[in-house]
Amino acid sequence: MGLDFQLLNSTPTGGRRAALHLPHKTVQTPVFMPVGTAGSVKAVPQDVLESLGSEIILGNTYHLYLRPGHEAIRRMGGLHKFISWPRALLTDSGGFQVFSLAQLRKVSDEGVQFRSHLDGSSHLFTPEHSMDVQIALGADICMAFDECTEYPAERSRAEESLRLTMAWAQRSLTHFRAHQHEVPWRAEFPGRSQSLFGIVQGGMYRDLRRQSAERLVEMDQKGSSGAGSGFDGYAIGGLSVGEPRDLTLEMISEVLPLLPANKPRYVMGVGYPDEIEQYARMGVDMMDCVLPTRAARHGLLFTSEGRLNIKGRRFAEDQAPPDPACQCMVCRRYSRAYLRHLMQAGEPLSATLNTIHNLAYYLGIMQRVRDSLNPQT
Amino acid sequence: MGLDFQLLNSTPTGGRRAALHLPHKTVQTPVFMPVGTAGSVKAVPQDVLESLGSEIILGNTYHLYLRPGHEAIRRMGGLHKFISWPRALLTDSGGFQVFSLAQLRKVSDEGVQFRSHLDGSSHLFTPEHSMDVQIALGADICMAFDECTEYPAERSRAEESLRLTMAWAQRSLTHFRAHQHEVPWRAEFPGRSQSLFGIVQGGMYRDLRRQSAERLVEMDQKGSSGAGSGFDGYAIGGLSVGEPRDLTLEMISEVLPLLPANKPRYVMGVGYPDEIEQYARMGVDMMDCVLPTRAARHGLLFTSEGRLNIKGRRFAEDQAPPDPACQCMVCRRYSRAYLRHLMQAGEPLSATLNTIHNLAYYLGIMQRVRDSLNPQT
């Protein structure tokens, strides 16, 4: 069994409270997942992530494939062991980074030929290869290999991109089901397996989104009609790529009702604090975003009083905590003046403390949403 | 009262075990003091320093004077409050950094005129000014303003440098005693005050070192012959500046017997793990060095099996802890392979984890030395 999605409560407006049982951890949803690109949520030690209440984090397949390499990670027992993260992990397909980071891309039906942004070496990612890499990494949840349609995109471009993504989704699923027994932690978790999510694309075209969702939901392991051979969950990708926010919302609203209620729904790459709260209340179970971590390294703090650019001169002697309403280990101990000083002085502790606060803020939002979605007892 | 140095045990070979009672913390000696240059032990959060058992850390007066400024720190209640470090602090005099970092230095009997390495602005450090800055910072222990004689130095140069340092020591002491009541935490610690250490210089000339030590020990607050108006402790400076190690040892051996047994002795800026153990066993009570923290950021780990350059290819799939004999939070959780990967990938977590281990190693050495120096009961 891959995942067990235990729905605990639903609200009339679509919000849902669930427990997502994964091999390495039961994750309380709706959940925000910090991004650990190259096997580290930048600047934050794993024990701090645990104490912040992170139950699942992301790894990026593209980065880990290039360095240190998925075969090395497999030999070391998988990503959980390699990075010493015993809780749940999700890996993306590598598709998004191939399109945003790699050089000299050549897309064909087969897959994407690209050059590494690290050393210029040449690589081919196909749906099958992405599955092999993700199985070697051994995350609890893997993602189908897709093409993230850029914004804006002409309809013909969005259609062609969707055609590719749908073909790749089927190939991902077939290859994943045929090889998922190769996951490195198989012997440690008898009867448990990785899960695979399909990704809804279609640019900003409602009918393409609809088509994408419907086809994914119908998709099954090729040549099999057995129950449970389809995707274990569904993601909505290709959002937060520069479009206005009402368009993001429109696409999510269009797709959510088409996805099966008994499987988790994941919106990829969102968002600002008010966005993640809004989407969670609409019935999105999982979200991830580099925003809280990346913004932190640039001195942007999310607080109950709004955004704070901690570099500002006005904080030079401000002895208040970054967010007076926050109980995180940073807000309990350090002042705005000190955080500002650390940035000004280029101290590495700056990234660590800022990131811890921002993650605490994001995880706190989701905790409050979960509390409000809990069944009334 | 500044400090109370409570000698607990002495060994025939000169080693001593003591409790150094300071206003903010009782420090068990011999002690190694991590360096927190600009108000942060680079890449390590304060709570981790506490859990490592650090009882006292250093701040650099030169850095903090330039940024964020000692007056700002005074207005915020002093350095302890500003950086949220409730335990003991020591600040150096700024002299060493003026000579090693600042530009366009002009030394006179009055002091040192220099340009900031940050913005080229012009500043004058005198003994009196160094004391004012250190009183504003409010460390438990301050250091007299000195000139660190470079190595190698001709005898005439060492003599002239020593003449300056001795004159500055007297001026430091006089000004410090006249103004130490201005420390920002005065009301919080009734009856307690900062302490001031004199610094023995003299280059690599035994007789100059001897002369320096004897004159410092005799030195008193000008115009007073009252008890307790001299220095509260003595440091040996100007070592670890490029000289061969047997010369370092020779200078320490020459000076130690000249220093009063009832006051703490501090050797500045040393050293490698075997050095700090050796000096501690000879009767040095306090040491500081950037080596464990700086080396960590370059991937050099100190372990019970010797030095480990964690960047090495041979660690790529080495799942052993950095130091199998170490019980620190890094060695208990992470592998050499992971630490190597973090460095390769330029992950900020690399500096944090490497530094935590190196500090644990240094502090562990001193803990073992203290245990072996404890009175036999």
Coordinates of C-alpha atoms in Angstrom, one line a residue, chain A residues 38-40 42-47 50 64 67-68 72 75-76 82-86 316-317 319 329 333-335 337-338 341-342 344-345 347-349 352, chain B residues 38-40 42-47 50 64 67-68 72 75-76 82-86 316-317 319 329 333-335 337-338 341-342 344-345 347-349 352:
Chain A
A38 CA 19.3 19.6 -2.7
G39 CA 18.5 17.5 0.4
S40 CA 18.4 20.4 2.8
K42 CA 18.3 25.8 3.1
A43 CA 20.0 26.8 6.4
V44 CA 17.8 24.8 8.7
P45 CA 19.0 21.7 10.5
Q46 CA 16.7 18.7 10.4
D47 CA 16.0 18.7 14.2
E50 CA 11.0 18.5 13.3
L64 CA 19.6 15.3 -6.5
R67 CA 24.4 15.9 -7.3
P68 CA 25.2 13.6 -5.5
A72 CA 24.7 7.0 -4.8
R75 CA 23.2 2.7 -2.4
M76 CA 23.1 4.7 0.8
F82 CA 21.0 10.1 3.3
I83 CA 19.7 13.4 4.7
S84 CA 18.7 11.9 8.0
W85 CA 15.0 12.8 7.7
P86 CA 12.9 10.0 9.1
A316 CA 18.2 49.2 13.7
E317 CA 17.3 49.6 17.3
Q319 CA 14.0 45.5 20.2
M329 CA 12.1 30.0 18.8
R333 CA 14.7 34.9 21.7
Y334 CA 15.8 37.5 19.1
S335 CA 15.0 41.1 18.3
A337 CA 17.5 44.8 15.6
Y338 CA 19.6 41.7 15.9
H341 CA 22.3 43.4 12.2
L342 CA 23.0 39.8 11.1
Q344 CA 23.9 43.8 7.5
A345 CA 26.9 42.0 8.6
E347 CA 26.3 36.6 9.0
P348 CA 25.2 33.1 8.0
L349 CA 23.0 32.9 11.1
T352 CA 18.9 30.3 9.5
Chain B
A38 CA 30.2 40.4 14.9
G39 CA 27.8 39.2 17.6
S40 CA 27.3 35.7 16.3
K42 CA 29.2 32.2 12.7
A43 CA 26.4 29.9 11.5
V44 CA 25.5 28.7 15.0
P45 CA 22.3 29.7 16.9
Q46 CA 22.7 30.7 20.5
D47 CA 20.6 27.9 21.9
E50 CA 24.3 26.7 25.1
L64 CA 30.9 45.8 16.7
R67 CA 28.6 47.8 12.9
P68 CA 26.1 48.2 14.5
A72 CA 23.4 51.6 19.6
R75 CA 21.1 51.9 24.1
M76 CA 19.8 48.4 23.6
F82 CA 21.5 42.6 21.8
I83 CA 22.6 39.2 20.8
S84 CA 20.4 37.3 23.3
W85 CA 23.3 35.6 25.1
P86 CA 22.7 35.5 28.8
A316 CA 31.1 10.6 -1.1
E317 CA 29.3 7.4 0.1
Q319 CA 27.9 6.7 5.9
M329 CA 24.2 16.3 17.7
R333 CA 22.5 12.3 13.2
Y334 CA 24.5 12.9 10.0
S335 CA 27.0 11.0 7.8
A337 CA 28.6 11.6 2.9
Y338 CA 25.8 14.1 3.8
H341 CA 27.3 16.7 -0.2
L342 CA 26.2 19.9 1.7
Q344 CA 29.6 20.3 -2.7
A345 CA 26.2 21.8 -3.1
E347 CA 24.3 24.5 1.1
P348 CA 24.3 27.0 4.1
L349 CA 23.6 24.1 6.4
T352 CA 26.3 25.2 10.6

